[in-house]
Amino acid sequence: MTERVAYLNSGTDGPVPRRGYEAAREWLRAELEEGRAGRAHFDRMMDTRAALRERLAETLGCSPSHVALTGSTTDGMATALNALPLGPGDEVLTSEVEHPGLLAPLEGARRRNGFDVRFAPFDELAASVGSRTRLVACSHVSWADGRVVDVEGLRATGTRLVFDGAQALGALDFDVAELGCDFYAASGQKWLCGPDGSGSLYVRPGLAEELDPPWPSWASLVDAEQASELVAHPGARRFDVSVPAGASSAWALASVSLLHEAGRAWVAERGASMAARLAEMLAERGFEVAPRGRSTLVSWRSADAERDVARLAADGVVVRYLPGRGLVRASVGAWNSADDLERLLEALGGPTSSP
């Protein structure tokens, strides 16, 4: 695909590595020919799942015991927001530019548990923490424009933190413990180039054992034969969502391993550097680039963003528009080239579609 088009939409779905495709194909071939029953099949699933947990822990910079395997960033956010002891009189602070994957679970948890939600500007979250604020739930990197949240300021408040890392894990180089958060939810299909329906949830050391899994399942249990006693796994594994998916786990493991071989720091630096260059080139050509941080996302103003995205797609350039925000967004990964950026700029032409 990347040979045919300038693919600049990894913030939605990353390109599929050939190694990931081959891993999933081989898994399905084995299931087709050998079936999906017996100890060998089960052990293979669990071994792959364990290896994936280890690789994701390396990406996050933590122990595997602090990583739960989920189906999406939304899964992780919903798990955190429903596991924490929040109730009437408590306040959860969030920003005005959050993704539906945070906002919908937040509202669901509010309705169930009775806490209050307050919104503040993304750049002013730390200063907006008040006496009733028990939790700040926000993006590490804003999906709308690529701004990076004031991690240091939020950490200094001493308030519990839940980060939506959908646009950061695999795109930025960081160790999650340095963020000072209690939970960190992320996707597998975006910057880790894994399958749809994959994700992870980091849980701060020592916290998991204080909390029950909000939607326990077989995956939560130490001993399935004593399921009615609900003895959950120690550590973050108690928050695993559902049962292992073989082909998807194999693909996810192959993709994240490939990125590790390329070099975590190199992948992050190349993507961020190219995104910064794209922002500069757009501004030089008269486009209004939205404020951004050192990230892999670049957004610019458009009078008709949906139309512009369709026009660019017809010219072989894949980006996305952000509904209701008047923005077109490009996601720049380490796998993109300078030619991809030039192709985007050539297809855009002048800023005639910008106000």
GROMACS .gro file of C-alpha atoms in nm:
model
  355
    1MET     CA    1   0.000   0.000   0.000
    2THR     CA    2   0.270   0.252   0.097
    3GLU     CA    3   0.422   0.203  -0.247
    4ARG     CA    4   0.101   0.326  -0.411
    5VAL     CA    5  -0.014   0.608  -0.184
    6ALA     CA    6   0.127   0.860   0.058
    7TYR     CA    7  -0.021   0.704   0.370
    8LEU     CA    8  -0.041   0.971   0.641
    9ASN     CA    9  -0.316   0.830   0.862
   10SER     CA   10  -0.144   0.611   1.120
   11GLY     CA   11  -0.322   0.806   1.392
   12THR     CA   12  -0.627   0.607   1.283
   13ASP     CA   13  -0.466   0.282   1.166
   14GLY     CA   14  -0.099   0.219   1.103
   15PRO     CA   15   0.016   0.041   0.787
   16VAL     CA   16   0.022  -0.339   0.808
   17PRO     CA   17   0.380  -0.473   0.824
   18ARG     CA   18   0.435  -0.772   0.600
   19ARG     CA   19   0.571  -0.955   0.902
   20GLY     CA   20   0.243  -0.898   1.084
   21TYR     CA   21   0.043  -1.024   0.790
   22GLU     CA   22   0.255  -1.335   0.761
   23ALA     CA   23   0.226  -1.408   1.134
   24ALA     CA   24  -0.154  -1.386   1.121
   25ARG     CA   25  -0.170  -1.594   0.803
   26GLU     CA   26   0.047  -1.868   0.954
   27TRP     CA   27  -0.165  -1.876   1.268
   28LEU     CA   28  -0.485  -1.913   1.068
   29ARG     CA   29  -0.327  -2.179   0.848
   30ALA     CA   30  -0.244  -2.382   1.158
   31GLU     CA   31  -0.596  -2.344   1.291
   32LEU     CA   32  -0.742  -2.447   0.956
   33GLU     CA   33  -0.527  -2.758   0.926
   34GLU     CA   34  -0.491  -2.859   1.292
   35GLY     CA   35  -0.807  -2.726   1.452
   36ARG     CA   36  -0.859  -2.511   1.760
   37ALA     CA   37  -0.873  -2.769   2.036
   38GLY     CA   38  -0.634  -2.944   2.268
   39ARG     CA   39  -0.355  -2.848   2.500
   40ALA     CA   40  -0.110  -2.759   2.224
   41HIS     CA   41  -0.347  -2.502   2.077
   42PHE     CA   42  -0.423  -2.351   2.419
   43ASP     CA   43  -0.057  -2.332   2.520
   44ARG     CA   44   0.032  -2.169   2.190
   45MET     CA   45  -0.231  -1.901   2.249
   46MET     CA   46  -0.114  -1.833   2.602
   47ASP     CA   47   0.255  -1.831   2.511
   48THR     CA   48   0.191  -1.579   2.232
   49ARG     CA   49  -0.016  -1.369   2.466
   50ALA     CA   50   0.262  -1.373   2.727
   51ALA     CA   51   0.523  -1.275   2.468
   52LEU     CA   52   0.303  -0.988   2.350
   53ARG     CA   53   0.262  -0.865   2.708
   54GLU     CA   54   0.641  -0.867   2.748
   55ARG     CA   55   0.695  -0.673   2.424
   56LEU     CA   56   0.436  -0.412   2.517
   57ALA     CA   57   0.596  -0.378   2.860
   58GLU     CA   58   0.929  -0.306   2.689
   59THR     CA   59   0.756  -0.041   2.478
   60LEU     CA   60   0.604   0.118   2.786
   61GLY     CA   61   0.920   0.081   2.991
   62CYS     CA   62   0.767  -0.126   3.270
   63SER     CA   63   0.731  -0.481   3.399
   64PRO     CA   64   0.495  -0.723   3.219
   65SER     CA   65   0.306  -0.760   3.547
   66HIS     CA   66   0.190  -0.400   3.506
   67VAL     CA   67   0.036  -0.450   3.159
   68ALA     CA   68  -0.316  -0.570   3.078
   69LEU     CA   69  -0.411  -0.675   2.726
   70THR     CA   70  -0.724  -0.506   2.594
   71GLY     CA   71  -0.909  -0.454   2.268
   72SER     CA   72  -0.861  -0.078   2.237
   73THR     CA   73  -0.773   0.246   2.411
   74THR     CA   74  -1.143   0.279   2.493
   75ASP     CA   75  -1.137  -0.057   2.670
   76GLY     CA   76  -0.853   0.065   2.887
   77MET     CA   77  -1.016   0.397   2.966
   78ALA     CA   78  -1.346   0.231   3.055
   79THR     CA   79  -1.165  -0.021   3.276
   80ALA     CA   80  -0.976   0.248   3.466
   81LEU     CA   81  -1.272   0.480   3.510
   82ASN     CA   82  -1.497   0.203   3.639
   83ALA     CA   83  -1.237   0.033   3.861
   84LEU     CA   84  -1.134   0.342   4.057
   85PRO     CA   85  -1.335   0.425   4.372
   86LEU     CA   86  -1.514   0.740   4.259
   87GLY     CA   87  -1.855   0.855   4.376
   88PRO     CA   88  -2.081   1.146   4.475
   89GLY     CA   89  -1.885   1.453   4.577
   90ASP     CA   90  -1.582   1.353   4.372
   91GLU     CA   91  -1.476   1.540   4.059
   92VAL     CA   92  -1.305   1.412   3.746
   93LEU     CA   93  -1.128   1.677   3.542
   94THR     CA   94  -1.083   1.640   3.168
   95SER     CA   95  -1.016   1.867   2.869
   96GLU     CA   96  -1.231   2.021   2.598
   97VAL     CA   97  -1.054   1.836   2.313
   98GLU     CA   98  -1.079   1.472   2.417
   99HIS     CA   99  -1.157   1.180   2.187
  100PRO     CA  100  -1.493   0.995   2.211
  101GLY     CA  101  -1.289   0.695   2.330
  102LEU     CA  102  -1.236   0.885   2.656
  103LEU     CA  103  -1.556   1.088   2.674
  104ALA     CA  104  -1.803   0.803   2.629
  105PRO     CA  105  -1.651   0.579   2.903
  106LEU     CA  106  -1.623   0.884   3.128
  107GLU     CA  107  -1.991   0.966   3.092
  108GLY     CA  108  -2.088   0.601   3.142
  109ALA     CA  109  -1.886   0.584   3.463
  110ARG     CA  110  -2.034   0.915   3.579
  111ARG     CA  111  -2.388   0.783   3.536
  112ARG     CA  112  -2.308   0.463   3.724
  113ASN     CA  113  -2.107   0.614   4.009
  114GLY     CA  114  -2.243   0.964   4.055
  115PHE     CA  115  -1.925   1.172   4.042
  116ASP     CA  116  -1.901   1.510   3.870
  117VAL     CA  117  -1.712   1.590   3.549
  118ARG     CA  118  -1.553   1.927   3.479
  119PHE     CA  119  -1.391   2.042   3.155
  120ALA     CA  120  -1.088   2.272   3.127
  121PRO     CA  121  -0.860   2.384   2.841
  122PHE     CA  122  -0.606   2.117   2.748
  123ASP     CA  123  -0.311   2.346   2.818
  124GLU     CA  124  -0.453   2.450   3.159
  125LEU     CA  125  -0.540   2.115   3.312
  126ALA     CA  126  -0.275   2.120   3.583
  127ALA     CA  127  -0.372   2.470   3.694
  128SER     CA  128  -0.740   2.370   3.692
  129VAL     CA  129  -0.710   2.091   3.951
  130GLY     CA  130  -0.930   2.186   4.245
  131SER     CA  131  -1.004   2.072   4.598
  132ARG     CA  132  -1.267   1.821   4.481
  133THR     CA  133  -1.063   1.685   4.192
  134ARG     CA  134  -0.994   1.317   4.255
  135LEU     CA  135  -0.883   1.227   3.903
  136VAL     CA  136  -0.758   1.388   3.584
  137ALA     CA  137  -0.844   1.187   3.272
  138CYS     CA  138  -0.695   1.323   2.952
  139SER     CA  139  -0.487   1.252   2.644
  140HIS     CA  140  -0.110   1.227   2.659
  141VAL     CA  141  -0.108   1.359   2.302
  142SER     CA  142  -0.419   1.534   2.172
  143TRP     CA  143  -0.578   1.348   1.883
  144ALA     CA  144  -0.701   1.678   1.739
  145ASP     CA  145  -0.376   1.868   1.688
  146GLY     CA  146  -0.078   1.685   1.836
  147ARG     CA  147  -0.030   1.895   2.149
  148VAL     CA  148   0.144   1.712   2.435
  149VAL     CA  149  -0.013   1.749   2.777
  150ASP     CA  150   0.177   1.916   3.064
  151VAL     CA  151   0.286   1.590   3.224
  152GLU     CA  152   0.517   1.755   3.476
  153GLY     CA  153   0.250   1.997   3.592
  154LEU     CA  154  -0.012   1.725   3.629
  155ARG     CA  155   0.227   1.496   3.814
  156ALA     CA  156   0.305   1.778   4.059
  157THR     CA  157  -0.062   1.811   4.157
  158GLY     CA  158  -0.053   1.468   4.326
  159THR     CA  159  -0.394   1.387   4.177
  160ARG     CA  160  -0.467   1.045   4.029
  161LEU     CA  161  -0.400   1.044   3.653
  162VAL     CA  162  -0.546   0.835   3.374
  163PHE     CA  163  -0.388   0.899   3.035
  164ASP     CA  164  -0.530   0.820   2.693
  165GLY     CA  165  -0.212   0.718   2.510
  166ALA     CA  166  -0.366   0.637   2.172
  167GLN     CA  167  -0.154   0.897   1.991
  168ALA     CA  168   0.159   0.846   2.199
  169LEU     CA  169   0.245   0.478   2.245
  170GLY     CA  170   0.472   0.385   1.957
  171ALA     CA  171   0.493   0.750   1.846
  172LEU     CA  172   0.682   0.899   2.142
  173ASP     CA  173   0.978   0.756   2.330
  174PHE     CA  174   0.902   0.751   2.704
  175ASP     CA  175   0.896   0.532   3.011
  176VAL     CA  176   0.548   0.523   3.155
  177ALA     CA  177   0.661   0.531   3.519
  178GLU     CA  178   0.809   0.878   3.457
  179LEU     CA  179   0.463   1.010   3.368
  180GLY     CA  180   0.338   0.952   3.723
  181CYS     CA  181   0.004   0.814   3.606
  182ASP     CA  182  -0.212   0.546   3.765
  183PHE     CA  183  -0.339   0.407   3.435
  184TYR     CA  184  -0.219   0.444   3.077
  185ALA     CA  185  -0.452   0.316   2.803
  186ALA     CA  186  -0.332   0.272   2.446
  187SER     CA  187  -0.414   0.122   2.108
  188GLY     CA  188  -0.236  -0.147   1.912
  189GLN     CA  189  -0.363  -0.063   1.565
  190LYS     CA  190  -0.224   0.289   1.539
  191TRP     CA  191   0.145   0.360   1.597
  192LEU     CA  192   0.224  -0.002   1.682
  193CYS     CA  193   0.085  -0.112   1.341
  194GLY     CA  194  -0.107  -0.402   1.493
  195PRO     CA  195  -0.457  -0.532   1.424
  196ASP     CA  196  -0.782  -0.354   1.493
  197GLY     CA  197  -0.919  -0.476   1.824
  198SER     CA  198  -0.585  -0.467   2.007
  199GLY     CA  199  -0.463  -0.251   2.292
  200SER     CA  200  -0.300  -0.236   2.633
  201LEU     CA  201  -0.349  -0.086   2.975
  202TYR     CA  202  -0.064   0.002   3.211
  203VAL     CA  203  -0.150  -0.008   3.581
  204ARG     CA  204   0.073   0.160   3.839
  205PRO     CA  205   0.261  -0.090   4.058
  206GLY     CA  206   0.065  -0.181   4.369
  207LEU     CA  207  -0.264  -0.033   4.244
  208ALA     CA  208  -0.416  -0.337   4.073
  209GLU     CA  209  -0.440  -0.539   4.393
  210GLU     CA  210  -0.650  -0.261   4.549
  211LEU     CA  211  -0.914  -0.286   4.277
  212ASP     CA  212  -1.153  -0.546   4.145
  213PRO     CA  213  -1.180  -0.594   3.768
  214PRO     CA  214  -1.495  -0.400   3.668
  215TRP     CA  215  -1.598  -0.667   3.413
  216PRO     CA  216  -1.441  -0.993   3.528
  217SER     CA  217  -1.412  -1.283   3.286
  218TRP     CA  218  -1.216  -1.604   3.241
  219ALA     CA  219  -0.916  -1.388   3.153
  220SER     CA  220  -0.928  -1.226   3.499
  221LEU     CA  221  -0.909  -1.548   3.699
  222VAL     CA  222  -0.624  -1.725   3.869
  223ASP     CA  223  -0.829  -2.048   3.874
  224ALA     CA  224  -1.124  -2.088   3.639
  225GLU     CA  225  -1.245  -2.386   3.842
  226GLN     CA  226  -1.317  -2.148   4.129
  227ALA     CA  227  -1.473  -1.874   3.920
  228SER     CA  228  -1.749  -1.800   4.172
  229GLU     CA  229  -1.484  -1.694   4.423
  230LEU     CA  230  -1.345  -1.439   4.174
  231VAL     CA  231  -0.982  -1.467   4.274
  232ALA     CA  232  -0.822  -1.231   4.024
  233HIS     CA  233  -0.470  -1.251   3.887
  234PRO     CA  234  -0.215  -1.041   4.075
  235GLY     CA  235  -0.108  -0.728   3.891
  236ALA     CA  236  -0.258  -0.576   3.581
  237ARG     CA  237  -0.348  -0.908   3.421
  238ARG     CA  238  -0.672  -0.906   3.621
  239PHE     CA  239  -0.784  -0.631   3.383
  240ASP     CA  240  -0.727  -0.832   3.063
  241VAL     CA  241  -1.029  -0.796   2.837
  242SER     CA  242  -1.180  -1.118   2.703
  243VAL     CA  243  -0.998  -1.433   2.589
  244PRO     CA  244  -0.683  -1.440   2.376
  245ALA     CA  245  -0.725  -1.393   2.001
  246GLY     CA  246  -0.464  -1.609   1.831
  247ALA     CA  247  -0.412  -1.456   1.487
  248SER     CA  248  -0.447  -1.101   1.620
  249SER     CA  249  -0.200  -1.166   1.902
  250ALA     CA  250   0.051  -1.315   1.658
  251TRP     CA  251   0.018  -1.012   1.428
  252ALA     CA  252   0.047  -0.766   1.719
  253LEU     CA  253   0.357  -0.943   1.852
  254ALA     CA  254   0.524  -0.947   1.511
  255SER     CA  255   0.453  -0.578   1.450
  256VAL     CA  256   0.572  -0.446   1.785
  257SER     CA  257   0.881  -0.668   1.761
  258LEU     CA  258   0.963  -0.515   1.423
  259LEU     CA  259   0.944  -0.165   1.567
  260HIS     CA  260   1.173  -0.268   1.852
  261GLU     CA  261   1.425  -0.401   1.604
  262ALA     CA  262   1.417  -0.069   1.419
  263GLY     CA  263   1.485   0.107   1.750
  264ARG     CA  264   1.225   0.263   1.974
  265ALA     CA  265   1.410   0.594   2.004
  266TRP     CA  266   1.483   0.610   1.631
  267VAL     CA  267   1.121   0.542   1.535
  268ALA     CA  268   0.998   0.818   1.766
  269GLU     CA  269   1.260   1.073   1.663
  270ARG     CA  270   1.217   1.019   1.290
  271GLY     CA  271   0.840   1.045   1.304
  272ALA     CA  272   0.842   1.358   1.520
  273SER     CA  273   1.113   1.526   1.311
  274MET     CA  274   0.928   1.464   0.986
  275ALA     CA  275   0.602   1.589   1.137
  276ALA     CA  276   0.774   1.907   1.253
  277ARG     CA  277   0.911   1.959   0.902
  278LEU     CA  278   0.565   1.910   0.752
  279ALA     CA  279   0.421   2.170   0.990
  280GLU     CA  280   0.691   2.414   0.880
  281MET     CA  281   0.630   2.352   0.510
  282LEU     CA  282   0.254   2.396   0.549
  283ALA     CA  283   0.302   2.725   0.735
  284GLU     CA  284   0.548   2.845   0.471
  285ARG     CA  285   0.278   2.787   0.209
  286GLY     CA  286   0.023   2.990   0.399
  287PHE     CA  287  -0.176   2.720   0.575
  288GLU     CA  288  -0.294   2.781   0.930
  289VAL     CA  289  -0.135   2.499   1.128
  290ALA     CA  290  -0.298   2.423   1.462
  291PRO     CA  291  -0.080   2.460   1.774
  292ARG     CA  292   0.105   2.134   1.832
  293GLY     CA  293   0.378   1.974   2.040
  294ARG     CA  294   0.668   1.741   1.971
  295SER     CA  295   0.445   1.466   1.833
  296THR     CA  296   0.367   1.289   1.506
  297LEU     CA  297   0.040   1.472   1.431
  298VAL     CA  298  -0.005   1.784   1.219
  299SER     CA  299  -0.344   1.953   1.171
  300TRP     CA  300  -0.437   2.255   0.965
  301ARG     CA  301  -0.748   2.467   0.914
  302SER     CA  302  -0.984   2.400   0.627
  303ALA     CA  303  -1.311   2.556   0.518
  304ASP     CA  304  -1.432   2.213   0.405
  305ALA     CA  305  -1.214   1.948   0.566
  306GLU     CA  306  -1.420   1.651   0.449
  307ARG     CA  307  -1.404   1.765   0.089
  308ASP     CA  308  -1.030   1.828   0.111
  309VAL     CA  309  -0.967   1.479   0.247
  310ALA     CA  310  -1.169   1.324  -0.037
  311ARG     CA  311  -0.980   1.532  -0.294
  312LEU     CA  312  -0.644   1.431  -0.148
  313ALA     CA  313  -0.746   1.065  -0.146
  314ALA     CA  314  -0.823   1.088  -0.517
  315ASP     CA  315  -0.463   1.210  -0.564
  316GLY     CA  316  -0.322   0.918  -0.367
  317VAL     CA  317  -0.271   1.097  -0.033
  318VAL     CA  318  -0.443   0.949   0.273
  319VAL     CA  319  -0.515   1.184   0.564
  320ARG     CA  320  -0.828   1.240   0.773
  321TYR     CA  321  -1.058   1.522   0.879
  322LEU     CA  322  -1.175   1.588   1.234
  323PRO     CA  323  -1.554   1.626   1.243
  324GLY     CA  324  -1.676   1.954   1.386
  325ARG     CA  325  -1.329   2.103   1.422
  326GLY     CA  326  -1.254   2.235   1.074
  327LEU     CA  327  -0.922   2.052   1.070
  328VAL     CA  328  -0.742   1.814   0.837
  329ARG     CA  329  -0.490   1.591   1.014
  330ALA     CA  330  -0.179   1.419   0.884
  331SER     CA  331  -0.013   1.143   1.089
  332VAL     CA  332   0.357   1.109   1.012
  333GLY     CA  333   0.532   0.784   1.104
  334ALA     CA  334   0.891   0.668   1.080
  335TRP     CA  335   0.783   0.463   0.777
  336ASN     CA  336   0.689   0.776   0.584
  337SER     CA  337   0.932   0.945   0.345
  338ALA     CA  338   1.012   1.297   0.235
  339ASP     CA  339   0.839   1.209  -0.092
  340ASP     CA  340   0.517   1.145   0.100
  341LEU     CA  341   0.529   1.496   0.244
  342GLU     CA  342   0.601   1.650  -0.095
  343ARG     CA  343   0.316   1.455  -0.249
  344LEU     CA  344   0.079   1.591   0.015
  345LEU     CA  345   0.192   1.948  -0.041
  346GLU     CA  346   0.167   1.915  -0.418
  347ALA     CA  347  -0.186   1.774  -0.394
  348LEU     CA  348  -0.292   2.047  -0.150
  349GLY     CA  349  -0.175   2.328  -0.374
  350GLY     CA  350  -0.223   2.672  -0.219
  351PRO     CA  351  -0.429   2.740   0.094
  352THR     CA  352  -0.738   2.820  -0.112
  353SER     CA  353  -0.947   2.581   0.099
  354SER     CA  354  -0.841   2.745   0.424
  355PRO     CA  355  -1.029   3.042   0.567
   0.00000   0.00000   0.00000
